[in-house]
Amino acid sequence: MNKGGGAGGGPTAAAAAAAAQKQKTLLQRVETDIANVVDHFTFLVNVARVNDPPVRNSQEAFMMEMRAARMVQAADSLLKLVSELKQTAIFSGFASLNDHVDQREAEFNQQAEKTDHLLARIGEEAAASLKELESHYYSSAQRTSDPPQP
């Protein structure tokens, strides 16, 4: 199981490459959407001047509506991007949390094995000591000379 950040191939390297590509794509989307919002807003401010010819005012009104709609689309795209970033952060957080849980589980399993071996050794030593004590007790002269206690 390749959990480290080694330079070799494997699932971790592939996931890192996919994450880097996704980050690059998201940054490009952010730059594009922000540039669109700024451009459309700048155009709206420049066109908002009042001019005398009525034809030009109606053309400018149409252009303002079109630019405003495009600005709303760019803002909506940014909102979707923020939602996607939140989901990515949450799921990648779960992935790292799962990796941490797996690591701690492996550590606890090792400690459990060590504890089992230690308890088995202590049990064997206690059994040997008990057997030795029983042997001494049953072969002792004091056991045979003492009358039984009521």
Short mmCIF file of N, CA and C in Angstrom, two decimals:
data_model
loop_
_atom_site.label_atom_id
_atom_site.label_comp_id
_atom_site.label_asym_id
_atom_site.label_seq_id
_atom_site.Cartn_x
_atom_site.Cartn_y
_atom_site.Cartn_z
N MET A 1 0.84 -1.17 0.00
CA MET A 1 0.00 0.00 0.00
C MET A 1 0.89 1.23 0.00
N ASN A 2 0.74 2.06 -0.97
CA ASN A 2 1.59 3.23 -1.12
C ASN A 2 0.89 4.45 -0.53
N LYS A 3 1.22 4.78 0.71
CA LYS A 3 0.59 5.93 1.36
C LYS A 3 1.50 7.14 1.38
N GLY A 4 2.78 6.92 1.10
CA GLY A 4 3.73 8.02 1.17
C GLY A 4 3.65 8.91 -0.04
N GLY A 5 4.38 9.98 0.00
CA GLY A 5 4.42 10.92 -1.11
C GLY A 5 5.64 10.67 -1.98
N GLY A 6 5.99 9.41 -2.19
CA GLY A 6 7.19 9.06 -2.93
C GLY A 6 7.10 9.49 -4.38
N ALA A 7 8.25 9.40 -5.04
CA ALA A 7 8.32 9.81 -6.43
C ALA A 7 7.87 8.71 -7.37
N GLY A 8 7.65 7.52 -6.87
CA GLY A 8 7.26 6.39 -7.71
C GLY A 8 5.84 6.52 -8.20
N GLY A 9 5.47 5.60 -9.07
CA GLY A 9 4.11 5.60 -9.60
C GLY A 9 3.16 5.00 -8.59
N GLY A 10 1.95 4.81 -9.00
CA GLY A 10 0.97 4.19 -8.11
C GLY A 10 -0.21 5.09 -7.90
N PRO A 11 -1.12 4.65 -7.05
CA PRO A 11 -2.36 5.40 -6.84
C PRO A 11 -2.12 6.80 -6.28
N THR A 12 -1.13 6.93 -5.39
CA THR A 12 -0.90 8.24 -4.78
C THR A 12 -0.36 9.23 -5.81
N ALA A 13 0.57 8.77 -6.66
CA ALA A 13 1.13 9.66 -7.68
C ALA A 13 0.05 10.05 -8.69
N ALA A 14 -0.79 9.10 -9.07
CA ALA A 14 -1.87 9.40 -10.02
C ALA A 14 -2.86 10.38 -9.41
N ALA A 15 -3.18 10.19 -8.14
CA ALA A 15 -4.12 11.10 -7.47
C ALA A 15 -3.52 12.50 -7.36
N ALA A 16 -2.22 12.58 -7.08
CA ALA A 16 -1.56 13.88 -6.98
C ALA A 16 -1.56 14.59 -8.33
N ALA A 17 -1.30 13.84 -9.41
CA ALA A 17 -1.31 14.43 -10.74
C ALA A 17 -2.71 14.91 -11.12
N ALA A 18 -3.72 14.11 -10.78
CA ALA A 18 -5.11 14.50 -11.07
C ALA A 18 -5.50 15.74 -10.27
N ALA A 19 -5.07 15.80 -9.02
CA ALA A 19 -5.37 16.96 -8.18
C ALA A 19 -4.69 18.21 -8.72
N ALA A 20 -3.44 18.08 -9.18
CA ALA A 20 -2.73 19.23 -9.74
C ALA A 20 -3.41 19.73 -11.02
N GLN A 21 -3.85 18.81 -11.86
CA GLN A 21 -4.54 19.18 -13.09
C GLN A 21 -5.87 19.87 -12.77
N LYS A 22 -6.59 19.33 -11.80
CA LYS A 22 -7.88 19.93 -11.43
C LYS A 22 -7.67 21.33 -10.86
N GLN A 23 -6.62 21.50 -10.05
CA GLN A 23 -6.33 22.81 -9.47
C GLN A 23 -6.01 23.81 -10.59
N LYS A 24 -5.23 23.38 -11.58
CA LYS A 24 -4.89 24.26 -12.70
C LYS A 24 -6.14 24.67 -13.47
N THR A 25 -7.03 23.70 -13.72
CA THR A 25 -8.27 23.99 -14.43
C THR A 25 -9.15 24.96 -13.64
N LEU A 26 -9.25 24.74 -12.34
CA LEU A 26 -10.08 25.62 -11.51
C LEU A 26 -9.51 27.04 -11.47
N LEU A 27 -8.20 27.16 -11.37
CA LEU A 27 -7.59 28.49 -11.37
C LEU A 27 -7.83 29.21 -12.70
N GLN A 28 -7.78 28.48 -13.81
CA GLN A 28 -8.07 29.09 -15.10
C GLN A 28 -9.52 29.56 -15.16
N ARG A 29 -10.43 28.75 -14.64
CA ARG A 29 -11.84 29.15 -14.62
C ARG A 29 -12.05 30.39 -13.77
N VAL A 30 -11.37 30.45 -12.63
CA VAL A 30 -11.50 31.62 -11.74
C VAL A 30 -11.03 32.87 -12.47
N GLU A 31 -9.86 32.79 -13.10
CA GLU A 31 -9.32 33.95 -13.80
C GLU A 31 -10.25 34.39 -14.93
N THR A 32 -10.77 33.45 -15.70
CA THR A 32 -11.66 33.77 -16.80
C THR A 32 -12.95 34.42 -16.31
N ASP A 33 -13.56 33.83 -15.29
CA ASP A 33 -14.83 34.36 -14.78
C ASP A 33 -14.66 35.74 -14.16
N ILE A 34 -13.59 35.95 -13.43
CA ILE A 34 -13.36 37.27 -12.83
C ILE A 34 -13.08 38.31 -13.92
N ALA A 35 -12.31 37.93 -14.92
CA ALA A 35 -12.04 38.86 -16.03
C ALA A 35 -13.34 39.22 -16.75
N ASN A 36 -14.24 38.23 -16.94
CA ASN A 36 -15.52 38.51 -17.59
C ASN A 36 -16.37 39.47 -16.77
N VAL A 37 -16.45 39.24 -15.46
CA VAL A 37 -17.24 40.12 -14.60
C VAL A 37 -16.70 41.55 -14.66
N VAL A 38 -15.38 41.69 -14.55
CA VAL A 38 -14.78 43.03 -14.57
C VAL A 38 -14.99 43.71 -15.91
N ASP A 39 -14.79 42.98 -17.01
CA ASP A 39 -14.97 43.58 -18.34
C ASP A 39 -16.40 44.05 -18.56
N HIS A 40 -17.35 43.20 -18.21
CA HIS A 40 -18.75 43.57 -18.42
C HIS A 40 -19.17 44.72 -17.50
N PHE A 41 -18.68 44.72 -16.28
CA PHE A 41 -19.01 45.81 -15.37
C PHE A 41 -18.41 47.13 -15.87
N THR A 42 -17.16 47.06 -16.35
CA THR A 42 -16.52 48.26 -16.88
C THR A 42 -17.30 48.81 -18.07
N PHE A 43 -17.73 47.89 -18.94
CA PHE A 43 -18.53 48.33 -20.10
C PHE A 43 -19.84 48.96 -19.64
N LEU A 44 -20.50 48.36 -18.65
CA LEU A 44 -21.75 48.93 -18.15
C LEU A 44 -21.55 50.34 -17.60
N VAL A 45 -20.48 50.55 -16.89
CA VAL A 45 -20.22 51.88 -16.33
C VAL A 45 -19.95 52.87 -17.45
N ASN A 46 -19.18 52.47 -18.45
CA ASN A 46 -18.86 53.38 -19.57
C ASN A 46 -20.09 53.71 -20.41
N VAL A 47 -20.98 52.76 -20.62
CA VAL A 47 -22.16 52.97 -21.45
C VAL A 47 -23.26 53.69 -20.69
N ALA A 48 -23.21 53.74 -19.42
CA ALA A 48 -24.27 54.32 -18.61
C ALA A 48 -24.40 55.84 -18.76
N ARG A 49 -23.54 56.45 -19.52
CA ARG A 49 -23.64 57.90 -19.74
C ARG A 49 -24.88 58.22 -20.58
N VAL A 50 -25.52 59.30 -20.27
CA VAL A 50 -26.73 59.71 -20.99
C VAL A 50 -26.32 60.56 -22.18
N ASN A 51 -26.81 60.15 -23.38
CA ASN A 51 -26.53 60.91 -24.61
C ASN A 51 -27.85 61.41 -25.19
N ASP A 52 -27.80 62.41 -26.07
CA ASP A 52 -29.01 63.00 -26.64
C ASP A 52 -29.68 62.15 -27.70
N PRO A 53 -28.99 61.57 -28.66
CA PRO A 53 -29.72 60.85 -29.72
C PRO A 53 -30.47 59.65 -29.17
N PRO A 54 -31.80 59.56 -29.44
CA PRO A 54 -32.61 58.47 -28.88
C PRO A 54 -32.22 57.10 -29.41
N VAL A 55 -31.76 57.03 -30.65
CA VAL A 55 -31.38 55.73 -31.22
C VAL A 55 -30.17 55.17 -30.47
N ARG A 56 -29.23 56.04 -30.22
CA ARG A 56 -28.03 55.60 -29.53
C ARG A 56 -28.36 55.15 -28.11
N ASN A 57 -29.30 55.85 -27.44
CA ASN A 57 -29.69 55.46 -26.08
C ASN A 57 -30.34 54.08 -26.07
N SER A 58 -31.18 53.79 -27.07
CA SER A 58 -31.81 52.47 -27.09
C SER A 58 -30.78 51.38 -27.40
N GLN A 59 -29.81 51.70 -28.27
CA GLN A 59 -28.75 50.73 -28.54
C GLN A 59 -27.91 50.49 -27.29
N GLU A 60 -27.61 51.55 -26.60
CA GLU A 60 -26.83 51.42 -25.37
C GLU A 60 -27.61 50.65 -24.32
N ALA A 61 -28.92 50.86 -24.25
CA ALA A 61 -29.74 50.13 -23.28
C ALA A 61 -29.71 48.63 -23.58
N PHE A 62 -29.82 48.31 -24.88
CA PHE A 62 -29.75 46.90 -25.27
C PHE A 62 -28.38 46.31 -24.92
N MET A 63 -27.31 47.04 -25.21
CA MET A 63 -25.95 46.58 -24.89
C MET A 63 -25.78 46.42 -23.38
N MET A 64 -26.37 47.34 -22.61
CA MET A 64 -26.27 47.25 -21.15
C MET A 64 -26.98 46.00 -20.65
N GLU A 65 -28.17 45.72 -21.21
CA GLU A 65 -28.89 44.51 -20.80
C GLU A 65 -28.09 43.26 -21.15
N MET A 66 -27.50 43.26 -22.34
CA MET A 66 -26.72 42.10 -22.77
C MET A 66 -25.49 41.92 -21.88
N ARG A 67 -24.79 43.01 -21.62
CA ARG A 67 -23.61 42.94 -20.76
C ARG A 67 -23.98 42.55 -19.33
N ALA A 68 -25.10 43.06 -18.85
CA ALA A 68 -25.54 42.70 -17.50
C ALA A 68 -25.87 41.21 -17.43
N ALA A 69 -26.52 40.69 -18.47
CA ALA A 69 -26.82 39.25 -18.50
C ALA A 69 -25.54 38.43 -18.51
N ARG A 70 -24.55 38.85 -19.30
CA ARG A 70 -23.28 38.13 -19.34
C ARG A 70 -22.54 38.23 -18.00
N MET A 71 -22.67 39.39 -17.35
CA MET A 71 -22.04 39.54 -16.04
C MET A 71 -22.69 38.61 -15.02
N VAL A 72 -24.01 38.47 -15.09
CA VAL A 72 -24.73 37.56 -14.20
C VAL A 72 -24.30 36.12 -14.46
N GLN A 73 -24.12 35.77 -15.75
CA GLN A 73 -23.66 34.41 -16.08
C GLN A 73 -22.27 34.15 -15.52
N ALA A 74 -21.38 35.12 -15.63
CA ALA A 74 -20.02 34.97 -15.10
C ALA A 74 -20.06 34.85 -13.58
N ALA A 75 -20.91 35.63 -12.93
CA ALA A 75 -21.04 35.54 -11.48
C ALA A 75 -21.62 34.19 -11.06
N ASP A 76 -22.59 33.70 -11.82
CA ASP A 76 -23.17 32.38 -11.54
C ASP A 76 -22.10 31.30 -11.70
N SER A 77 -21.27 31.43 -12.72
CA SER A 77 -20.18 30.48 -12.93
C SER A 77 -19.21 30.51 -11.74
N LEU A 78 -18.93 31.71 -11.24
CA LEU A 78 -18.07 31.83 -10.05
C LEU A 78 -18.70 31.16 -8.84
N LEU A 79 -20.00 31.32 -8.66
CA LEU A 79 -20.68 30.68 -7.53
C LEU A 79 -20.62 29.16 -7.64
N LYS A 80 -20.81 28.64 -8.85
CA LYS A 80 -20.69 27.19 -9.04
C LYS A 80 -19.28 26.72 -8.76
N LEU A 81 -18.31 27.53 -9.16
CA LEU A 81 -16.91 27.19 -8.91
C LEU A 81 -16.61 27.16 -7.41
N VAL A 82 -17.15 28.11 -6.68
CA VAL A 82 -16.97 28.13 -5.23
C VAL A 82 -17.58 26.88 -4.61
N SER A 83 -18.76 26.49 -5.07
CA SER A 83 -19.40 25.27 -4.58
C SER A 83 -18.54 24.05 -4.87
N GLU A 84 -17.99 24.00 -6.07
CA GLU A 84 -17.13 22.87 -6.44
C GLU A 84 -15.86 22.85 -5.58
N LEU A 85 -15.30 24.02 -5.31
CA LEU A 85 -14.11 24.11 -4.46
C LEU A 85 -14.42 23.63 -3.04
N LYS A 86 -15.59 24.00 -2.54
CA LYS A 86 -15.99 23.54 -1.20
C LYS A 86 -16.10 22.03 -1.16
N GLN A 87 -16.74 21.46 -2.18
CA GLN A 87 -16.88 20.00 -2.23
C GLN A 87 -15.52 19.33 -2.33
N THR A 88 -14.64 19.89 -3.13
CA THR A 88 -13.30 19.33 -3.27
C THR A 88 -12.57 19.39 -1.93
N ALA A 89 -12.68 20.51 -1.24
CA ALA A 89 -12.02 20.64 0.05
C ALA A 89 -12.58 19.64 1.06
N ILE A 90 -13.89 19.46 1.04
CA ILE A 90 -14.51 18.52 1.97
C ILE A 90 -14.08 17.11 1.67
N PHE A 91 -14.16 16.71 0.38
CA PHE A 91 -13.84 15.33 0.04
C PHE A 91 -12.36 15.05 0.18
N SER A 92 -11.50 16.01 -0.15
CA SER A 92 -10.07 15.76 0.04
C SER A 92 -9.76 15.74 1.53
N GLY A 93 -10.53 16.52 2.30
CA GLY A 93 -10.37 16.46 3.76
C GLY A 93 -10.75 15.09 4.29
N PHE A 94 -11.83 14.51 3.73
CA PHE A 94 -12.21 13.16 4.14
C PHE A 94 -11.16 12.15 3.73
N ALA A 95 -10.56 12.34 2.56
CA ALA A 95 -9.53 11.40 2.10
C ALA A 95 -8.33 11.44 3.03
N SER A 96 -7.89 12.63 3.40
CA SER A 96 -6.75 12.72 4.32
C SER A 96 -7.14 12.21 5.70
N LEU A 97 -8.38 12.45 6.10
CA LEU A 97 -8.84 11.93 7.38
C LEU A 97 -8.87 10.40 7.36
N ASN A 98 -9.34 9.82 6.25
CA ASN A 98 -9.34 8.37 6.13
C ASN A 98 -7.92 7.81 6.15
N ASP A 99 -6.98 8.49 5.50
CA ASP A 99 -5.58 8.06 5.54
C ASP A 99 -5.05 8.09 6.96
N HIS A 100 -5.39 9.15 7.69
CA HIS A 100 -4.95 9.26 9.08
C HIS A 100 -5.57 8.15 9.93
N VAL A 101 -6.84 7.86 9.71
CA VAL A 101 -7.51 6.79 10.46
C VAL A 101 -6.86 5.45 10.15
N ASP A 102 -6.55 5.20 8.88
CA ASP A 102 -5.88 3.95 8.50
C ASP A 102 -4.51 3.83 9.16
N GLN A 103 -3.80 4.93 9.20
CA GLN A 103 -2.48 4.93 9.84
C GLN A 103 -2.59 4.64 11.33
N ARG A 104 -3.52 5.30 11.99
CA ARG A 104 -3.70 5.07 13.43
C ARG A 104 -4.18 3.64 13.71
N GLU A 105 -5.02 3.11 12.83
CA GLU A 105 -5.49 1.74 12.99
C GLU A 105 -4.33 0.77 12.90
N ALA A 106 -3.42 1.00 11.96
CA ALA A 106 -2.24 0.13 11.84
C ALA A 106 -1.36 0.22 13.09
N GLU A 107 -1.19 1.43 13.61
CA GLU A 107 -0.40 1.60 14.84
C GLU A 107 -1.04 0.86 16.00
N PHE A 108 -2.36 0.97 16.14
CA PHE A 108 -3.05 0.30 17.24
C PHE A 108 -3.00 -1.21 17.09
N ASN A 109 -3.08 -1.70 15.85
CA ASN A 109 -2.97 -3.14 15.63
C ASN A 109 -1.59 -3.65 16.04
N GLN A 110 -0.54 -2.87 15.74
CA GLN A 110 0.80 -3.26 16.17
C GLN A 110 0.91 -3.26 17.69
N GLN A 111 0.34 -2.26 18.33
CA GLN A 111 0.37 -2.21 19.79
C GLN A 111 -0.41 -3.38 20.38
N ALA A 112 -1.53 -3.76 19.76
CA ALA A 112 -2.32 -4.89 20.25
C ALA A 112 -1.53 -6.18 20.13
N GLU A 113 -0.80 -6.36 19.03
CA GLU A 113 0.02 -7.55 18.87
C GLU A 113 1.11 -7.60 19.93
N LYS A 114 1.79 -6.48 20.15
CA LYS A 114 2.83 -6.43 21.19
C LYS A 114 2.25 -6.74 22.56
N THR A 115 1.07 -6.18 22.84
CA THR A 115 0.42 -6.43 24.13
C THR A 115 0.05 -7.90 24.27
N ASP A 116 -0.47 -8.51 23.21
CA ASP A 116 -0.82 -9.93 23.25
C ASP A 116 0.41 -10.79 23.53
N HIS A 117 1.52 -10.48 22.86
CA HIS A 117 2.75 -11.24 23.09
C HIS A 117 3.24 -11.06 24.52
N LEU A 118 3.18 -9.83 25.02
CA LEU A 118 3.62 -9.56 26.38
C LEU A 118 2.74 -10.30 27.39
N LEU A 119 1.42 -10.26 27.19
CA LEU A 119 0.52 -10.97 28.10
C LEU A 119 0.74 -12.48 28.04
N ALA A 120 1.01 -13.01 26.86
CA ALA A 120 1.27 -14.45 26.74
C ALA A 120 2.54 -14.81 27.48
N ARG A 121 3.58 -14.00 27.34
CA ARG A 121 4.84 -14.26 28.05
C ARG A 121 4.65 -14.17 29.57
N ILE A 122 3.91 -13.17 30.02
CA ILE A 122 3.64 -13.03 31.47
C ILE A 122 2.84 -14.22 31.96
N GLY A 123 1.87 -14.68 31.17
CA GLY A 123 1.08 -15.85 31.55
C GLY A 123 1.94 -17.10 31.65
N GLU A 124 2.86 -17.28 30.70
CA GLU A 124 3.75 -18.44 30.74
C GLU A 124 4.66 -18.38 31.96
N GLU A 125 5.21 -17.19 32.25
CA GLU A 125 6.08 -17.03 33.43
C GLU A 125 5.29 -17.27 34.71
N ALA A 126 4.05 -16.77 34.77
CA ALA A 126 3.23 -16.98 35.97
C ALA A 126 2.91 -18.47 36.13
N ALA A 127 2.62 -19.17 35.03
CA ALA A 127 2.32 -20.60 35.12
C ALA A 127 3.55 -21.37 35.58
N ALA A 128 4.72 -21.00 35.05
CA ALA A 128 5.96 -21.68 35.47
C ALA A 128 6.24 -21.42 36.94
N SER A 129 6.08 -20.18 37.37
CA SER A 129 6.31 -19.84 38.78
C SER A 129 5.32 -20.57 39.68
N LEU A 130 4.08 -20.65 39.28
CA LEU A 130 3.05 -21.34 40.07
C LEU A 130 3.37 -22.82 40.18
N LYS A 131 3.80 -23.40 39.06
CA LYS A 131 4.16 -24.81 39.07
C LYS A 131 5.34 -25.05 40.01
N GLU A 132 6.32 -24.16 39.97
CA GLU A 132 7.49 -24.28 40.86
C GLU A 132 7.07 -24.13 42.32
N LEU A 133 6.20 -23.17 42.60
CA LEU A 133 5.73 -22.98 43.97
C LEU A 133 4.93 -24.18 44.45
N GLU A 134 4.08 -24.74 43.59
CA GLU A 134 3.32 -25.93 43.97
C GLU A 134 4.26 -27.09 44.27
N SER A 135 5.27 -27.22 43.45
CA SER A 135 6.25 -28.29 43.65
C SER A 135 6.93 -28.14 44.99
N HIS A 136 7.35 -26.92 45.30
CA HIS A 136 8.00 -26.67 46.60
C HIS A 136 7.03 -26.91 47.75
N TYR A 137 5.81 -26.49 47.58
CA TYR A 137 4.81 -26.63 48.66
C TYR A 137 4.53 -28.11 48.94
N TYR A 138 4.28 -28.88 47.87
CA TYR A 138 3.93 -30.28 48.09
C TYR A 138 5.12 -31.12 48.56
N SER A 139 6.34 -30.67 48.29
CA SER A 139 7.50 -31.43 48.74
C SER A 139 8.08 -30.89 50.03
N SER A 140 7.50 -29.86 50.59
CA SER A 140 8.07 -29.26 51.80
C SER A 140 7.74 -30.10 53.03
N ALA A 141 8.64 -30.02 53.98
CA ALA A 141 8.46 -30.75 55.24
C ALA A 141 7.41 -30.09 56.10
N GLN A 142 7.26 -28.82 55.99
CA GLN A 142 6.30 -28.10 56.82
C GLN A 142 4.87 -28.51 56.48
N ARG A 143 4.58 -28.81 55.23
CA ARG A 143 3.24 -29.19 54.83
C ARG A 143 2.86 -30.53 55.47
N THR A 144 3.79 -31.41 55.50
CA THR A 144 3.50 -32.74 56.07
C THR A 144 3.48 -32.73 57.58
N SER A 145 4.20 -31.80 58.24
CA SER A 145 4.25 -31.76 59.71
C SER A 145 3.12 -30.98 60.33
N ASP A 146 2.53 -30.02 59.61
CA ASP A 146 1.44 -29.22 60.17
C ASP A 146 0.15 -29.99 60.14
N PRO A 147 -0.59 -29.96 61.28
CA PRO A 147 -1.92 -30.56 61.24
C PRO A 147 -2.87 -29.67 60.43
N PRO A 148 -3.86 -30.27 59.81
CA PRO A 148 -4.80 -29.48 59.03
C PRO A 148 -5.55 -28.47 59.90
N GLN A 149 -5.77 -27.33 59.41
CA GLN A 149 -6.48 -26.26 60.12
C GLN A 149 -7.98 -26.45 59.93
N PRO A 150 -8.80 -26.40 61.09
CA PRO A 150 -10.25 -26.55 60.94
C PRO A 150 -10.91 -25.34 60.37
#
